[in-house]
């Protein structure tokens, strides 16, 4: 992985903490909207991590593949991921 490891780990730990908080909210029978808002906040962090990893992949892995005249596979991987995101 070429992304900033410290940043990715920090964000993932934050998301994990939020998930633990959401589980506690459910156990405590908290208000539905409060739970939904926390879920949205967690999704936002995970999207941020995903973008960070994808950016790094494009900057490094795809760039290396283009320089090695082997870009088709990397481009196909990205297109497959874009298809998944857009569903």
Short mmCIF file of C-alpha atoms in Angstrom, two decimals:
data_model
loop_
_atom_site.label_atom_id
_atom_site.label_comp_id
_atom_site.label_asym_id
_atom_site.label_seq_id
_atom_site.Cartn_x
_atom_site.Cartn_y
_atom_site.Cartn_z
CA UNK A 1 0.00 0.00 0.00
CA UNK A 2 1.38 3.37 -1.03
CA UNK A 3 -0.96 5.62 0.99
CA UNK A 4 0.18 7.48 4.09
CA UNK A 5 0.04 4.60 6.58
CA UNK A 6 -0.14 6.81 9.66
CA UNK A 7 -3.07 8.78 8.23
CA UNK A 8 -4.92 5.64 7.11
CA UNK A 9 -4.40 3.92 10.46
CA UNK A 10 -5.53 7.02 12.38
CA UNK A 11 -8.69 7.33 10.32
CA UNK A 12 -9.49 3.62 10.58
CA UNK A 13 -9.00 3.68 14.35
CA UNK A 14 -11.34 6.67 14.53
CA UNK A 15 -13.93 4.78 12.48
CA UNK A 16 -13.51 1.73 14.71
CA UNK A 17 -14.07 3.92 17.78
CA UNK A 18 -17.19 5.35 16.21
CA UNK A 19 -18.47 1.85 15.41
CA UNK A 20 -17.94 0.85 19.03
CA UNK A 21 -19.85 3.97 20.04
CA UNK A 22 -22.69 3.09 17.67
CA UNK A 23 -22.91 -0.41 19.13
CA UNK A 24 -23.14 1.10 22.61
CA UNK A 25 -25.83 3.51 21.41
CA UNK A 26 -27.85 0.57 20.07
CA UNK A 27 -27.34 -1.36 23.32
CA UNK A 28 -28.45 1.73 25.27
CA UNK A 29 -31.53 2.06 23.05
CA UNK A 30 -30.59 5.60 22.00
CA UNK A 31 -32.66 7.78 19.67
CA UNK A 32 -32.74 6.48 16.08
CA UNK A 33 -31.69 9.76 14.47
CA UNK A 34 -28.67 10.03 16.77
CA UNK A 35 -27.60 6.53 15.74
CA UNK A 36 -28.17 7.28 12.06
CA UNK A 37 -26.07 10.46 12.32
CA UNK A 38 -23.20 8.51 13.87
CA UNK A 39 -23.44 5.90 11.12
CA UNK A 40 -23.21 8.68 8.51
CA UNK A 41 -20.17 10.14 10.27
CA UNK A 42 -18.48 6.73 10.26
CA UNK A 43 -19.27 6.21 6.58
CA UNK A 44 -17.73 9.60 5.84
CA UNK A 45 -14.47 8.59 7.51
CA UNK A 46 -14.39 5.29 5.63
CA UNK A 47 -14.97 7.12 2.34
CA UNK A 48 -12.09 9.43 3.20
CA UNK A 49 -9.81 6.45 3.82
CA UNK A 50 -10.91 4.86 0.57
CA UNK A 51 -10.16 8.05 -1.38
CA UNK A 52 -6.73 8.30 0.26
CA UNK A 53 -5.85 4.72 -0.66
CA UNK A 54 -7.16 5.12 -4.22
CA UNK A 55 -5.30 8.40 -4.75
CA UNK A 56 -2.06 6.82 -3.61
CA UNK A 57 -2.70 3.83 -5.83
CA UNK A 58 -3.19 6.08 -8.84
CA UNK A 59 -0.16 8.24 -8.02
CA UNK A 60 2.19 5.33 -7.50
CA UNK A 61 0.97 1.93 -8.70
CA UNK A 62 -0.77 3.17 -11.84
CA UNK A 63 2.07 5.56 -12.62
CA UNK A 64 4.58 2.71 -12.34
CA UNK A 65 2.43 0.52 -14.57
CA UNK A 66 2.23 3.24 -17.22
CA UNK A 67 5.99 3.68 -17.14
CA UNK A 68 6.42 -0.09 -17.51
CA UNK A 69 3.94 -0.07 -20.43
CA UNK A 70 1.58 -2.31 -18.44
CA UNK A 71 -1.25 0.08 -17.56
CA UNK A 72 -4.23 -1.88 -18.88
CA UNK A 73 -4.53 -4.12 -15.82
CA UNK A 74 -4.35 -1.19 -13.39
CA UNK A 75 -6.89 0.80 -15.38
CA UNK A 76 -9.25 -2.20 -15.41
CA UNK A 77 -8.90 -2.47 -11.61
CA UNK A 78 -9.83 1.18 -11.18
CA UNK A 79 -12.77 0.89 -13.56
CA UNK A 80 -14.03 -2.13 -11.62
CA UNK A 81 -13.79 -0.13 -8.40
CA UNK A 82 -15.60 2.83 -9.96
CA UNK A 83 -18.38 0.44 -11.01
CA UNK A 84 -18.70 -0.77 -7.41
CA UNK A 85 -18.73 2.79 -6.05
CA UNK A 86 -21.41 3.93 -8.49
CA UNK A 87 -23.89 1.17 -7.58
#
